[in-house]
Amino acid sequence: QVQLVESGGGLVQPGGSLKLSCEASGSIFSTMGWYRQAPGKQRELVAVITGGGITNYAGSVKGRFTISRVTAKNTVYLQMNNLKPEDTATYYCTARGLNTGMDSWGKGTLVTVSS
């Protein structure tokens, strides 16, 4: 059974930093990534990383967020710097099964950027 567990969310002041972690289990994964959903808004892509290390970022976070992964540990990270109030959202980890092509999701971790 595939399971994704996020950690690292919390309350941070504008300009601060947080690092999210997501540990996946139950399969071998190709692309892994992060999405976010703010209250009243649709879920949106934040960043993804392929098994080969190719990354893609939303324009709003490019230059501030960095996605990385440790494939051997099925773990993906999101380093978030220079956080802004508009980054406030629940952040969801996602991972695509290498053999199934199916996307799995974590339960989310809340990031609040406020003074």
PDB file of C-alpha atoms in Angstrom:
ATOM      1  CA  GLN A   1       0.000   0.000   0.000  1.00  0.00           C
ATOM      2  CA  VAL A   2       1.389   3.374  -1.021  1.00  0.00           C
ATOM      3  CA  GLN A   3       1.763   5.887   1.768  1.00  0.00           C
ATOM      4  CA  LEU A   4       3.114   9.447   1.713  1.00  0.00           C
ATOM      5  CA  VAL A   5       3.833  11.281   4.938  1.00  0.00           C
ATOM      6  CA  GLU A   6       4.643  15.003   4.938  1.00  0.00           C
ATOM      7  CA  SER A   7       6.316  16.948   7.704  1.00  0.00           C
ATOM      8  CA  GLY A   8       7.874  20.343   8.307  1.00  0.00           C
ATOM      9  CA  GLY A   9       4.964  22.737   8.023  1.00  0.00           C
ATOM     10  CA  GLY A  10       4.256  25.470  10.533  1.00  0.00           C
ATOM     11  CA  LEU A  11       4.022  29.177  11.195  1.00  0.00           C
ATOM     12  CA  VAL A  12       6.773  31.433   9.873  1.00  0.00           C
ATOM     13  CA  GLN A  13       7.200  35.183   9.483  1.00  0.00           C
ATOM     14  CA  PRO A  14       7.435  36.787   6.044  1.00  0.00           C
ATOM     15  CA  GLY A  15      10.969  36.440   4.729  1.00  0.00           C
ATOM     16  CA  GLY A  16      11.550  33.296   6.737  1.00  0.00           C
ATOM     17  CA  SER A  17      12.324  29.747   5.656  1.00  0.00           C
ATOM     18  CA  LEU A  18      10.862  26.291   6.073  1.00  0.00           C
ATOM     19  CA  LYS A  19      11.829  22.869   4.771  1.00  0.00           C
ATOM     20  CA  LEU A  20       9.151  20.314   3.995  1.00  0.00           C
ATOM     21  CA  SER A  21       9.853  16.594   3.824  1.00  0.00           C
ATOM     22  CA  CYS A  22       7.835  13.755   2.362  1.00  0.00           C
ATOM     23  CA  GLU A  23       8.640  10.113   2.824  1.00  0.00           C
ATOM     24  CA  ALA A  24       6.930   7.719   0.429  1.00  0.00           C
ATOM     25  CA  SER A  25       6.602   3.973   0.855  1.00  0.00           C
ATOM     26  CA  GLY A  26       4.944   1.010  -0.782  1.00  0.00           C
ATOM     27  CA  SER A  27       6.255   1.373  -4.320  1.00  0.00           C
ATOM     28  CA  ILE A  28       9.023   2.648  -6.541  1.00  0.00           C
ATOM     29  CA  PHE A  29       8.382   6.174  -7.707  1.00  0.00           C
ATOM     30  CA  SER A  30       9.264   8.182 -10.765  1.00  0.00           C
ATOM     31  CA  THR A  31       8.199  11.831 -10.561  1.00  0.00           C
ATOM     32  CA  MET A  32       7.662  13.261  -7.083  1.00  0.00           C
ATOM     33  CA  GLY A  33       6.561  16.719  -6.166  1.00  0.00           C
ATOM     34  CA  TRP A  34       4.629  19.266  -4.208  1.00  0.00           C
ATOM     35  CA  TYR A  35       1.323  20.980  -4.786  1.00  0.00           C
ATOM     36  CA  ARG A  36      -0.456  23.485  -2.574  1.00  0.00           C
ATOM     37  CA  GLN A  37      -3.975  24.636  -1.940  1.00  0.00           C
ATOM     38  CA  ALA A  38      -4.878  27.913  -0.307  1.00  0.00           C
ATOM     39  CA  PRO A  39      -8.316  28.460   1.243  1.00  0.00           C
ATOM     40  CA  GLY A  40     -10.888  29.067  -1.456  1.00  0.00           C
ATOM     41  CA  LYS A  41      -8.469  28.296  -4.268  1.00  0.00           C
ATOM     42  CA  GLN A  42      -7.699  25.330  -6.479  1.00  0.00           C
ATOM     43  CA  ARG A  43      -4.766  23.050  -5.858  1.00  0.00           C
ATOM     44  CA  GLU A  44      -1.745  24.207  -7.833  1.00  0.00           C
ATOM     45  CA  LEU A  45       1.654  22.875  -8.791  1.00  0.00           C
ATOM     46  CA  VAL A  46       4.569  24.115  -6.704  1.00  0.00           C
ATOM     47  CA  ALA A  47       7.462  21.974  -7.910  1.00  0.00           C
ATOM     48  CA  VAL A  48       8.159  18.510  -9.284  1.00  0.00           C
ATOM     49  CA  ILE A  49      11.288  16.457  -9.789  1.00  0.00           C
ATOM     50  CA  THR A  50      11.718  13.444 -12.053  1.00  0.00           C
ATOM     51  CA  GLY A  51      13.640  10.303 -11.265  1.00  0.00           C
ATOM     52  CA  GLY A  52      16.480  11.738 -13.320  1.00  0.00           C
ATOM     53  CA  GLY A  53      16.533  14.949 -11.310  1.00  0.00           C
ATOM     54  CA  ILE A  54      14.838  17.262 -13.804  1.00  0.00           C
ATOM     55  CA  THR A  55      12.874  19.934 -11.971  1.00  0.00           C
ATOM     56  CA  ASN A  56       9.974  22.189 -12.795  1.00  0.00           C
ATOM     57  CA  TYR A  57       8.710  25.079 -10.693  1.00  0.00           C
ATOM     58  CA  ALA A  58       5.704  27.334 -10.620  1.00  0.00           C
ATOM     59  CA  GLY A  59       6.672  30.816 -11.682  1.00  0.00           C
ATOM     60  CA  SER A  60       5.590  32.265  -8.348  1.00  0.00           C
ATOM     61  CA  VAL A  61       8.156  30.214  -6.404  1.00  0.00           C
ATOM     62  CA  LYS A  62      11.055  30.066  -8.865  1.00  0.00           C
ATOM     63  CA  GLY A  63      14.218  31.371  -7.257  1.00  0.00           C
ATOM     64  CA  ARG A  64      12.801  31.020  -3.744  1.00  0.00           C
ATOM     65  CA  PHE A  65      11.932  27.314  -3.457  1.00  0.00           C
ATOM     66  CA  THR A  66      14.169  24.333  -4.168  1.00  0.00           C
ATOM     67  CA  ILE A  67      12.954  20.774  -4.635  1.00  0.00           C
ATOM     68  CA  SER A  68      15.265  17.827  -4.089  1.00  0.00           C
ATOM     69  CA  ARG A  69      15.018  14.108  -3.506  1.00  0.00           C
ATOM     70  CA  VAL A  70      16.900  11.147  -2.121  1.00  0.00           C
ATOM     71  CA  THR A  71      15.739   8.369  -4.398  1.00  0.00           C
ATOM     72  CA  ALA A  72      17.150   5.578  -2.259  1.00  0.00           C
ATOM     73  CA  LYS A  73      14.992   6.820   0.613  1.00  0.00           C
ATOM     74  CA  ASN A  74      11.901   7.613  -1.505  1.00  0.00           C
ATOM     75  CA  THR A  75      12.035  11.050   0.082  1.00  0.00           C
ATOM     76  CA  VAL A  76      11.400  14.434  -1.486  1.00  0.00           C
ATOM     77  CA  TYR A  77      12.122  17.812   0.082  1.00  0.00           C
ATOM     78  CA  LEU A  78      11.001  21.368  -0.511  1.00  0.00           C
ATOM     79  CA  GLN A  79      13.261  24.118   0.794  1.00  0.00           C
ATOM     80  CA  MET A  80      11.261  27.325   0.952  1.00  0.00           C
ATOM     81  CA  ASN A  81      13.081  30.631   1.399  1.00  0.00           C
ATOM     82  CA  ASN A  82      11.915  34.230   1.461  1.00  0.00           C
ATOM     83  CA  LEU A  83       8.395  33.105   2.248  1.00  0.00           C
ATOM     84  CA  LYS A  84       5.525  35.469   1.518  1.00  0.00           C
ATOM     85  CA  PRO A  85       2.004  35.640   2.968  1.00  0.00           C
ATOM     86  CA  GLU A  86       0.677  34.405  -0.379  1.00  0.00           C
ATOM     87  CA  ASP A  87       2.597  31.150   0.146  1.00  0.00           C
ATOM     88  CA  THR A  88       0.182  30.308   2.941  1.00  0.00           C
ATOM     89  CA  ALA A  89      -1.488  27.031   2.009  1.00  0.00           C
ATOM     90  CA  THR A  90      -1.707  23.347   2.723  1.00  0.00           C
ATOM     91  CA  TYR A  91       1.163  21.673   0.914  1.00  0.00           C
ATOM     92  CA  TYR A  92       0.632  18.201  -0.510  1.00  0.00           C
ATOM     93  CA  CYS A  93       3.254  15.698  -1.524  1.00  0.00           C
ATOM     94  CA  THR A  94       2.639  13.579  -4.609  1.00  0.00           C
ATOM     95  CA  ALA A  95       4.464  10.617  -6.096  1.00  0.00           C
ATOM     96  CA  ARG A  96       3.874   8.666  -9.313  1.00  0.00           C
ATOM     97  CA  GLY A  97       4.304   4.923  -9.269  1.00  0.00           C
ATOM     98  CA  LEU A  98       7.067   3.890 -11.659  1.00  0.00           C
ATOM     99  CA  ASN A  99       5.264   0.746 -12.814  1.00  0.00           C
ATOM    100  CA  THR A 100       1.642   1.824 -12.375  1.00  0.00           C
ATOM    101  CA  GLY A 101       1.762   5.433 -13.485  1.00  0.00           C
ATOM    102  CA  MET A 102      -0.684   6.189 -10.703  1.00  0.00           C
ATOM    103  CA  ASP A 103      -0.357   9.337  -8.606  1.00  0.00           C
ATOM    104  CA  SER A 104      -0.574   9.083  -4.841  1.00  0.00           C
ATOM    105  CA  TRP A 105      -1.042  11.959  -2.412  1.00  0.00           C
ATOM    106  CA  GLY A 106      -0.181  12.735   1.163  1.00  0.00           C
ATOM    107  CA  LYS A 107      -2.619  14.249   3.629  1.00  0.00           C
ATOM    108  CA  GLY A 108      -0.929  17.642   3.514  1.00  0.00           C
ATOM    109  CA  THR A 109       0.977  19.908   5.860  1.00  0.00           C
ATOM    110  CA  LEU A 110      -0.080  23.466   6.636  1.00  0.00           C
ATOM    111  CA  VAL A 111       2.282  26.362   6.004  1.00  0.00           C
ATOM    112  CA  THR A 112       1.248  29.734   7.394  1.00  0.00           C
ATOM    113  CA  VAL A 113       3.256  32.853   6.592  1.00  0.00           C
ATOM    114  CA  SER A 114       2.244  35.687   8.860  1.00  0.00           C
ATOM    115  CA  SER A 115       3.689  38.307  11.142  1.00  0.00           C
TER     116      SER A 115
END
